[in-house]
Amino acid sequence: MALLAAIPLSDRKATRPIFMVRRRQRSLSIAAQAMWTQLLKHLPVRAAA
C-alpha cells in the first residue's frame, strides 16, 4: 500500500492544478527534497475544525 502526500502549488500561469507528490518510504532527489522542505516551511497553517 503506497501512502501519498501532496502539496498544491500555486502559479498564476498554470491552467490546471499542480501538486508536489511524495510517496511514503521513497526517497526524493536532493533537489526535490529541498523543494519539499521549502514547501512545508511556507505551507499555510489550517485551524482544526
Short mmCIF file of the N, C-alpha and C atoms (twelve columns), coordinates in Angstrom:
data_MODEL
# 
_entry.id   MODEL 
# 
loop_
_atom_site.group_PDB 
_atom_site.id 
_atom_site.type_symbol 
_atom_site.label_atom_id 
_atom_site.label_alt_id 
_atom_site.label_comp_id 
_atom_site.label_asym_id 
_atom_site.label_seq_id 
_atom_site.Cartn_x 
_atom_site.Cartn_y 
_atom_site.Cartn_z 
_atom_site.pdbx_PDB_model_num 
ATOM 1   N N  . MET A 1  0.839   -1.170 0.000   1 
ATOM 2   C CA . MET A 1  0.000   0.000  0.000   1 
ATOM 3   C C  . MET A 1  0.889   1.239  0.000   1 
ATOM 4   N N  . ALA A 2  0.733   2.075  -0.992  1 
ATOM 5   C CA . ALA A 2  1.522   3.298  -1.098  1 
ATOM 6   C C  . ALA A 2  0.746   4.465  -0.513  1 
ATOM 7   N N  . LEU A 3  1.342   5.117  0.462   1 
ATOM 8   C CA . LEU A 3  0.728   6.305  1.033   1 
ATOM 9   C C  . LEU A 3  1.337   7.522  0.361   1 
ATOM 10  N N  . LEU A 4  0.492   8.481  0.029   1 
ATOM 11  C CA . LEU A 4  0.943   9.668  -0.677  1 
ATOM 12  C C  . LEU A 4  0.732   10.913 0.158   1 
ATOM 13  N N  . ALA A 5  1.566   11.882 -0.068  1 
ATOM 14  C CA . ALA A 5  1.368   13.225 0.474   1 
ATOM 15  C C  . ALA A 5  1.451   14.164 -0.713  1 
ATOM 16  N N  . ALA A 6  0.528   15.090 -0.803  1 
ATOM 17  C CA . ALA A 6  0.522   16.034 -1.919  1 
ATOM 18  C C  . ALA A 6  0.331   17.444 -1.390  1 
ATOM 19  N N  . ILE A 7  1.115   18.361 -1.930  1 
ATOM 20  C CA . ILE A 7  1.003   19.770 -1.571  1 
ATOM 21  C C  . ILE A 7  0.647   20.530 -2.842  1 
ATOM 22  N N  . PRO A 8  -0.472  21.272 -2.836  1 
ATOM 23  C CA . PRO A 8  -0.816  22.049 -4.026  1 
ATOM 24  C C  . PRO A 8  0.146   23.226 -4.199  1 
ATOM 25  N N  . LEU A 9  0.585   23.453 -5.421  1 
ATOM 26  C CA . LEU A 9  1.453   24.578 -5.740  1 
ATOM 27  C C  . LEU A 9  0.628   25.628 -6.466  1 
ATOM 28  N N  . SER A 10 0.912   26.876 -6.221  1 
ATOM 29  C CA . SER A 10 0.160   27.923 -6.907  1 
ATOM 30  C C  . SER A 10 1.063   28.646 -7.901  1 
ATOM 31  N N  . ASP A 11 0.534   28.861 -9.076  1 
ATOM 32  C CA . ASP A 11 1.231   29.585 -10.129 1 
ATOM 33  C C  . ASP A 11 0.178   30.296 -10.958 1 
ATOM 34  N N  . ARG A 12 0.323   31.595 -11.116 1 
ATOM 35  C CA . ARG A 12 -0.685  32.367 -11.851 1 
ATOM 36  C C  . ARG A 12 -0.820  31.917 -13.300 1 
ATOM 37  N N  . LYS A 13 0.232   31.371 -13.871 1 
ATOM 38  C CA . LYS A 13 0.210   30.960 -15.276 1 
ATOM 39  C C  . LYS A 13 -0.294  29.530 -15.478 1 
ATOM 40  N N  . ALA A 14 -0.490  28.806 -14.403 1 
ATOM 41  C CA . ALA A 14 -0.925  27.405 -14.511 1 
ATOM 42  C C  . ALA A 14 -2.374  27.342 -14.984 1 
ATOM 43  N N  . THR A 15 -2.645  26.438 -15.909 1 
ATOM 44  C CA . THR A 15 -4.010  26.275 -16.410 1 
ATOM 45  C C  . THR A 15 -4.757  25.170 -15.679 1 
ATOM 46  N N  . ARG A 16 -4.052  24.392 -14.885 1 
ATOM 47  C CA . ARG A 16 -4.684  23.343 -14.071 1 
ATOM 48  C C  . ARG A 16 -3.881  23.186 -12.781 1 
ATOM 49  N N  . PRO A 17 -4.440  22.535 -11.792 1 
ATOM 50  C CA . PRO A 17 -3.736  22.407 -10.506 1 
ATOM 51  C C  . PRO A 17 -2.405  21.667 -10.642 1 
ATOM 52  N N  . ILE A 18 -1.423  22.106 -9.881  1 
ATOM 53  C CA . ILE A 18 -0.103  21.472 -9.847  1 
ATOM 54  C C  . ILE A 18 0.128   20.994 -8.415  1 
ATOM 55  N N  . PHE A 19 0.594   19.762 -8.266  1 
ATOM 56  C CA . PHE A 19 0.851   19.208 -6.934  1 
ATOM 57  C C  . PHE A 19 2.261   18.648 -6.872  1 
ATOM 58  N N  . MET A 20 2.913   18.847 -5.742  1 
ATOM 59  C CA . MET A 20 4.179   18.178 -5.444  1 
ATOM 60  C C  . MET A 20 3.794   16.932 -4.667  1 
ATOM 61  N N  . VAL A 21 4.131   15.759 -5.182  1 
ATOM 62  C CA . VAL A 21 3.690   14.498 -4.585  1 
ATOM 63  C C  . VAL A 21 4.894   13.738 -4.042  1 
ATOM 64  N N  . ARG A 22 4.688   13.143 -2.887  1 
ATOM 65  C CA . ARG A 22 5.736   12.318 -2.284  1 
ATOM 66  C C  . ARG A 22 5.121   11.016 -1.808  1 
ATOM 67  N N  . ARG A 23 5.764   9.892  -2.152  1 
ATOM 68  C CA . ARG A 23 5.304   8.584  -1.679  1 
ATOM 69  C C  . ARG A 23 6.073   8.195  -0.429  1 
ATOM 70  N N  . ARG A 24 5.364   7.559  0.491   1 
ATOM 71  C CA . ARG A 24 5.983   7.129  1.748   1 
ATOM 72  C C  . ARG A 24 7.042   6.062  1.467   1 
ATOM 73  N N  . GLN A 25 8.120   6.142  2.193   1 
ATOM 74  C CA . GLN A 25 9.242   5.205  2.109   1 
ATOM 75  C C  . GLN A 25 9.922   5.222  0.746   1 
ATOM 76  N N  . ARG A 26 9.820   6.345  0.052   1 
ATOM 77  C CA . ARG A 26 10.549  6.533  -1.206  1 
ATOM 78  C C  . ARG A 26 11.372  7.801  -1.063  1 
ATOM 79  N N  . SER A 27 12.639  7.720  -1.363  1 
ATOM 80  C CA . SER A 27 13.478  8.901  -1.223  1 
ATOM 81  C C  . SER A 27 13.296  9.829  -2.420  1 
ATOM 82  N N  . LEU A 28 13.521  11.101 -2.171  1 
ATOM 83  C CA . LEU A 28 13.488  12.105 -3.222  1 
ATOM 84  C C  . LEU A 28 14.921  12.468 -3.585  1 
ATOM 85  N N  . SER A 29 15.100  13.038 -4.768  1 
ATOM 86  C CA . SER A 29 16.421  13.544 -5.117  1 
ATOM 87  C C  . SER A 29 16.761  14.694 -4.169  1 
ATOM 88  N N  . ILE A 30 17.997  15.094 -4.140  1 
ATOM 89  C CA . ILE A 30 18.411  16.181 -3.255  1 
ATOM 90  C C  . ILE A 30 17.639  17.454 -3.584  1 
ATOM 91  N N  . ALA A 31 17.486  17.764 -4.866  1 
ATOM 92  C CA . ALA A 31 16.754  18.974 -5.270  1 
ATOM 93  C C  . ALA A 31 15.281  18.870 -4.897  1 
ATOM 94  N N  . ALA A 32 14.673  17.720 -5.128  1 
ATOM 95  C CA . ALA A 32 13.257  17.538 -4.794  1 
ATOM 96  C C  . ALA A 32 13.043  17.598 -3.286  1 
ATOM 97  N N  . GLN A 33 13.975  17.047 -2.511  1 
ATOM 98  C CA . GLN A 33 13.864  17.108 -1.052  1 
ATOM 99  C C  . GLN A 33 13.967  18.548 -0.568  1 
ATOM 100 N N  . ALA A 34 14.860  19.334 -1.155  1 
ATOM 101 C CA . ALA A 34 14.996  20.743 -0.775  1 
ATOM 102 C C  . ALA A 34 13.718  21.508 -1.101  1 
ATOM 103 N N  . MET A 35 13.131  21.234 -2.259  1 
ATOM 104 C CA . MET A 35 11.881  21.894 -2.627  1 
ATOM 105 C C  . MET A 35 10.762  21.486 -1.669  1 
ATOM 106 N N  . TRP A 36 10.670  20.200 -1.335  1 
ATOM 107 C CA . TRP A 36 9.648   19.698 -0.405  1 
ATOM 108 C C  . TRP A 36 9.781   20.405 0.951   1 
ATOM 109 N N  . THR A 37 11.002  20.534 1.441   1 
ATOM 110 C CA . THR A 37 11.248  21.200 2.720   1 
ATOM 111 C C  . THR A 37 10.806  22.659 2.671   1 
ATOM 112 N N  . GLN A 38 11.116  23.350 1.573   1 
ATOM 113 C CA . GLN A 38 10.693  24.749 1.432   1 
ATOM 114 C C  . GLN A 38 9.174   24.863 1.383   1 
ATOM 115 N N  . LEU A 39 8.519   23.945 0.692   1 
ATOM 116 C CA . LEU A 39 7.057   23.970 0.622   1 
ATOM 117 C C  . LEU A 39 6.446   23.794 2.003   1 
ATOM 118 N N  . LEU A 40 6.994   22.880 2.790   1 
ATOM 119 C CA . LEU A 40 6.465   22.652 4.133   1 
ATOM 120 C C  . LEU A 40 6.666   23.867 5.034   1 
ATOM 121 N N  . LYS A 41 7.776   24.582 4.855   1 
ATOM 122 C CA . LYS A 41 8.035   25.778 5.657   1 
ATOM 123 C C  . LYS A 41 7.014   26.874 5.378   1 
ATOM 124 N N  . HIS A 42 6.572   26.974 4.126   1 
ATOM 125 C CA . HIS A 42 5.692   28.070 3.717   1 
ATOM 126 C C  . HIS A 42 4.238   27.645 3.576   1 
ATOM 127 N N  . LEU A 43 3.929   26.457 4.026   1 
ATOM 128 C CA . LEU A 43 2.559   25.959 3.950   1 
ATOM 129 C C  . LEU A 43 1.689   26.698 4.957   1 
ATOM 130 N N  . PRO A 44 0.536   27.240 4.520   1 
ATOM 131 C CA . PRO A 44 -0.330  27.925 5.483   1 
ATOM 132 C C  . PRO A 44 -0.894  26.932 6.499   1 
ATOM 133 N N  . VAL A 45 -0.966  27.346 7.737   1 
ATOM 134 C CA . VAL A 45 -1.489  26.500 8.810   1 
ATOM 135 C C  . VAL A 45 -3.003  26.630 8.821   1 
ATOM 136 N N  . ARG A 46 -3.692  25.494 8.805   1 
ATOM 137 C CA . ARG A 46 -5.156  25.493 8.838   1 
ATOM 138 C C  . ARG A 46 -5.628  25.198 10.250  1 
ATOM 139 N N  . ALA A 47 -6.652  25.902 10.674  1 
ATOM 140 C CA . ALA A 47 -7.226  25.667 12.001  1 
ATOM 141 C C  . ALA A 47 -8.005  24.361 11.990  1 
ATOM 142 N N  . ALA A 48 -7.926  23.621 13.075  1 
ATOM 143 C CA . ALA A 48 -8.668  22.358 13.184  1 
ATOM 144 C C  . ALA A 48 -10.159 22.648 13.261  1 
ATOM 145 N N  . ALA A 49 -10.944 21.810 12.603  1 
ATOM 146 C CA . ALA A 49 -12.399 22.022 12.591  1 
ATOM 147 C C  . ALA A 49 -13.050 21.489 13.839  1 
# 
